[in-house]
Tab-separated table of C-alpha atoms in Angstrom:
chain	number	residue	atom	x	y	z
A	1	MET	CA	-6.941	-14.589	21.910
A	2	SER	CA	-4.538	-11.629	20.998
A	3	LEU	CA	-1.471	-12.144	19.171
A	4	PHE	CA	0.441	-10.212	21.873
A	5	ARG	CA	-1.287	-11.832	24.930
A	6	LYS	CA	-0.232	-15.134	23.343
A	7	PHE	CA	3.440	-13.892	23.475
A	8	PHE	CA	3.420	-12.080	26.540
A	9	GLY	CA	0.869	-13.619	28.837
A	10	SER	CA	-0.061	-11.502	31.554
A	11	THR	CA	1.683	-8.188	32.045
A	12	ASN	CA	3.514	-8.593	35.207
A	13	SER	CA	7.345	-7.891	35.144
A	14	ALA	CA	8.437	-11.500	35.842
A	15	SER	CA	6.758	-12.839	32.547
A	16	GLU	CA	8.098	-9.687	30.796
A	17	GLU	CA	11.742	-10.341	31.629
A	18	GLU	CA	11.448	-13.862	30.835
A	19	THR	CA	10.025	-12.966	27.347
A	20	GLU	CA	12.789	-10.363	26.924
A	21	ASN	CA	15.686	-13.016	27.739
A	22	GLU	CA	13.835	-15.186	25.226
A	23	TYR	CA	13.822	-12.655	22.435
A	24	ASN	CA	17.395	-11.378	23.036
A	25	ASN	CA	18.940	-14.739	22.878
A	26	SER	CA	17.042	-16.428	19.986
A	27	PRO	CA	17.768	-15.530	16.380
A	28	ILE	CA	15.336	-14.030	14.030
A	29	ASP	CA	12.998	-16.439	12.368
A	30	ASN	CA	12.105	-15.495	8.703
A	31	SER	CA	8.626	-17.147	9.206
A	32	MET	CA	7.738	-14.461	12.117
A	33	SER	CA	4.886	-12.237	11.195
A	34	ILE	CA	5.704	-8.390	10.973
A	35	ASP	CA	4.206	-7.809	14.590
A	36	GLU	CA	6.531	-10.740	15.889
A	37	GLN	CA	9.684	-9.219	13.676
A	38	PHE	CA	9.182	-5.813	15.222
A	39	ILE	CA	8.750	-7.049	19.015
A	40	PHE	CA	12.052	-9.067	18.425
A	41	ASN	CA	13.932	-6.107	16.840
A	42	PHE	CA	12.551	-3.541	19.321
A	43	LYS	CA	13.600	-5.631	22.249
A	44	LYS	CA	16.753	-6.435	20.719
A	45	ASN	CA	17.445	-2.809	20.640
A	46	GLY	CA	16.758	-2.387	24.216
A	47	GLY	CA	13.327	-1.008	23.998
A	48	LYS	CA	10.818	-1.462	26.867
A	49	PHE	CA	7.517	-2.875	25.460
A	50	LEU	CA	4.046	-2.751	27.433
A	51	TYR	CA	1.056	-4.290	25.489
A	52	CYS	CA	-2.137	-2.809	26.480
A	53	GLU	CA	-5.700	-4.479	25.278
A	54	ASN	CA	-7.639	-1.119	25.953
A	55	LEU	CA	-7.492	2.244	27.190
A	56	GLU	CA	-7.725	1.305	30.925
A	57	GLU	CA	-4.540	-0.941	30.601
A	58	VAL	CA	-2.883	2.142	28.758
A	59	LYS	CA	-3.500	4.426	31.976
A	60	GLU	CA	-2.656	1.724	34.396
A	61	GLN	CA	0.815	1.085	32.677
A	62	PHE	CA	1.467	4.694	32.096
A	63	GLU	CA	1.027	5.184	35.902
A	64	ASN	CA	3.053	2.193	36.702
A	65	ILE	CA	6.002	3.908	34.435
A	66	LEU	CA	5.660	7.138	36.527
A	67	GLU	CA	5.718	5.404	39.857
A	68	GLU	CA	8.989	3.266	38.626
A	69	ASN	CA	10.678	6.475	37.460
A	70	ASP	CA	9.309	8.745	40.438
A	71	TRP	CA	7.934	11.164	37.527
A	72	TYR	CA	4.979	12.222	39.524
A	73	GLU	CA	4.071	15.974	39.665
A	74	SER	CA	6.954	16.628	36.749
A	75	GLU	CA	7.288	18.442	33.694
A	76	VAL	CA	6.547	16.657	30.448
A	77	LEU	CA	7.428	17.497	26.749
A	78	CYS	CA	4.269	16.768	24.785
A	79	TYR	CA	3.117	18.454	21.565
A	80	ASN	CA	-0.369	15.995	20.862
A	81	PRO	CA	-3.415	17.377	22.598
A	82	ASN	CA	-4.888	13.925	22.466
A	83	LEU	CA	-2.269	12.916	24.967
A	84	PHE	CA	-2.930	16.068	27.348
A	85	ASN	CA	-5.683	14.110	29.276
A	86	LEU	CA	-3.596	11.641	30.524
A	87	LEU	CA	-0.961	14.105	31.760
A	88	ASP	CA	-3.795	16.053	33.517
A	89	GLU	CA	-5.094	12.983	35.161
A	90	ASN	CA	-1.418	12.411	36.633
A	91	LYS	CA	-0.934	16.053	37.522
A	92	LEU	CA	2.088	16.385	35.084
A	93	SER	CA	2.901	19.832	33.589
A	94	TYR	CA	3.327	20.277	29.744
A	95	GLU	CA	2.926	24.026	29.070
A	96	LYS	CA	6.282	25.373	28.100
A	97	PRO	CA	8.215	22.954	30.318
A	98	ALA	CA	11.790	24.366	31.122
A	99	ASN	CA	13.105	21.113	32.508
A	100	PRO	CA	10.723	18.197	31.036
A	101	LYS	CA	11.671	14.581	32.754
A	102	PHE	CA	10.378	13.024	29.596
A	103	LEU	CA	8.895	12.974	26.219
A	104	PHE	CA	5.249	11.656	26.033
A	105	VAL	CA	4.527	11.235	22.422
A	106	SER	CA	2.792	9.245	19.616
A	107	CYS	CA	4.351	8.352	16.418
A	108	GLU	CA	3.951	7.874	12.641
A	109	ASN	CA	4.637	3.953	12.454
A	110	LEU	CA	6.521	1.160	14.069
A	111	ILE	CA	9.094	-0.526	11.754
A	112	ALA	CA	9.388	-4.270	12.085
A	113	GLU	CA	12.644	-4.701	9.959
A	114	GLU	CA	14.703	-2.774	12.434
A	115	GLY	CA	12.520	-2.186	15.468
A	116	SER	CA	12.476	1.321	15.107
A	117	ILE	CA	9.936	4.054	15.763
A	118	LEU	CA	9.092	6.442	12.863
A	119	PHE	CA	8.271	10.159	14.095
A	120	SER	CA	7.715	13.362	12.140
A	121	SER	CA	7.443	17.091	12.773
A	122	LYS	CA	3.699	16.352	13.566
A	123	GLN	CA	5.172	14.423	16.943
A	124	ILE	CA	8.584	16.030	17.705
A	125	LYS	CA	8.202	19.585	15.804
A	126	GLN	CA	11.815	20.127	14.666
A	127	HIS	CA	13.724	18.664	17.378
A	128	LYS	CA	16.569	16.261	16.322
A	129	PRO	CA	16.815	13.144	18.571
A	130	ASN	CA	19.703	14.412	20.526
A	131	GLU	CA	17.585	17.394	21.508
A	132	LEU	CA	14.737	15.365	23.057
A	133	PRO	CA	14.817	13.965	26.571
A	134	VAL	CA	16.656	10.660	27.274
A	135	ASP	CA	13.542	9.245	28.657
A	136	ILE	CA	10.380	8.868	26.195
A	137	ILE	CA	7.036	7.164	26.537
A	138	VAL	CA	5.665	6.421	23.146
A	139	LEU	CA	1.890	5.720	22.701
A	140	ALA	CA	1.186	3.621	19.540
A	141	LYS	CA	-1.392	1.244	18.084
A	142	THR	CA	-0.772	-2.060	16.612
A	143	SER	CA	-2.144	-1.108	13.180
A	144	GLN	CA	0.790	1.269	12.880
A	145	ILE	CA	3.363	-1.658	12.778
A	146	LEU	CA	4.701	-1.781	9.077
A	147	ALA	CA	7.371	-4.119	7.547
A	148	MET	CA	9.830	-1.635	6.195
A	149	LYS	CA	10.857	1.963	6.509
A	150	SER	CA	9.908	2.619	2.859
A	151	ASP	CA	6.329	1.334	3.885
A	152	GLY	CA	6.417	3.871	6.857
A	153	LEU	CA	7.301	6.706	4.187
A	154	SER	CA	4.642	5.725	1.896
A	155	ALA	CA	1.955	5.561	4.793
A	156	ILE	CA	3.014	9.288	5.786
A	157	LYS	CA	2.693	10.339	1.950
A	158	LYS	CA	-0.713	8.516	1.979
A	159	LYS	CA	-1.923	10.150	5.203
A	160	TYR	CA	-0.750	13.609	4.612
A	161	GLY	CA	-1.216	13.953	0.889
A	162	THR	CA	0.779	17.216	-0.113
A	163	ASP	CA	1.039	18.589	3.257
A	164	ILE	CA	3.819	15.991	4.023
A	165	PRO	CA	5.359	16.790	7.460
A	166	THR	CA	9.189	17.585	7.800
A	167	ASN	CA	11.809	16.192	10.129
A	168	ILE	CA	10.876	12.616	9.449
A	169	THR	CA	13.407	10.468	11.551
A	170	ALA	CA	13.326	7.215	13.062
A	171	ILE	CA	14.739	6.132	16.662
A	172	LYS	CA	16.206	2.726	16.910
A	173	TYR	CA	18.338	2.628	19.762
A	174	PHE	CA	16.993	2.294	23.189
A	175	GLU	CA	20.064	1.544	25.427
A	176	LYS	CA	23.706	2.810	25.632
A	177	ALA	CA	25.952	1.220	22.960
A	178	LYS	CA	28.662	-1.154	23.912
A	179	GLU	CA	31.973	0.433	23.326
A	180	GLU	CA	32.608	-1.981	20.530
A	181	ASP	CA	29.618	-1.321	18.758
A	182	PHE	CA	30.549	0.833	16.117
A	183	THR	CA	27.016	0.861	14.230
A	184	GLN	CA	25.694	3.058	17.063
A	185	TYR	CA	28.308	5.763	16.439
A	186	GLY	CA	26.672	9.234	16.583
A	187	SER	CA	23.229	7.915	17.334
A	188	SER	CA	21.462	9.283	20.555
A	189	ALA	CA	20.298	6.136	22.844
A	190	LYS	CA	16.816	6.750	24.406
A	191	ASN	CA	15.233	5.043	27.477
A	192	LEU	CA	12.062	4.288	25.743
A	193	TYR	CA	8.792	2.658	26.798
A	194	LEU	CA	6.428	1.609	24.272
A	195	LEU	CA	2.644	1.439	25.139
A	196	LEU	CA	1.155	-0.611	22.439
A	197	LEU	CA	-2.522	-0.376	22.152
A	198	GLU	CA	-4.231	-3.287	20.376
A	199	ASP	CA	-6.572	-1.807	17.800
A	200	LEU	CA	-6.894	-4.688	15.206
């Protein structure tokens, strides 16, 4: 049985809500695996996590997000040709969008220590986080979870060699900051869904 299935059971919203409350209310345990740390911190930051065992589940969860937000037949910001097929299947327009409803994107890595998602110019071109749509759907794989940001930067260097991408940035906040939370000052909160595909 998959580690993620063990934690999240079925993919129905009731069990996710219960798990989310459990993660938000419990302190982080140093004996957690890297995967567990990422999930804990990502949910604590307000991210919406959807675990998928295969590509069929990715399609199903993607359609559920579209339905939940009424995003069918909308414009989408997407720079990854590998993701275009899923957009075409759902009649979503991505060529030169004037007013995109959301960003559909892959990422470089998922960072466990802070529950953040690491992007580069390969996914978001030269856009700063505050220039991206508020709503984001990220498709990532379990093999992309790394312990620390420095591991993510090393992985980028190893992956691209001398052609290192620019605009390397991490998005960490997935809900509006509480007024008293000064740690989020100047950051751009996003409504972020993570479709995490099991590939290990």
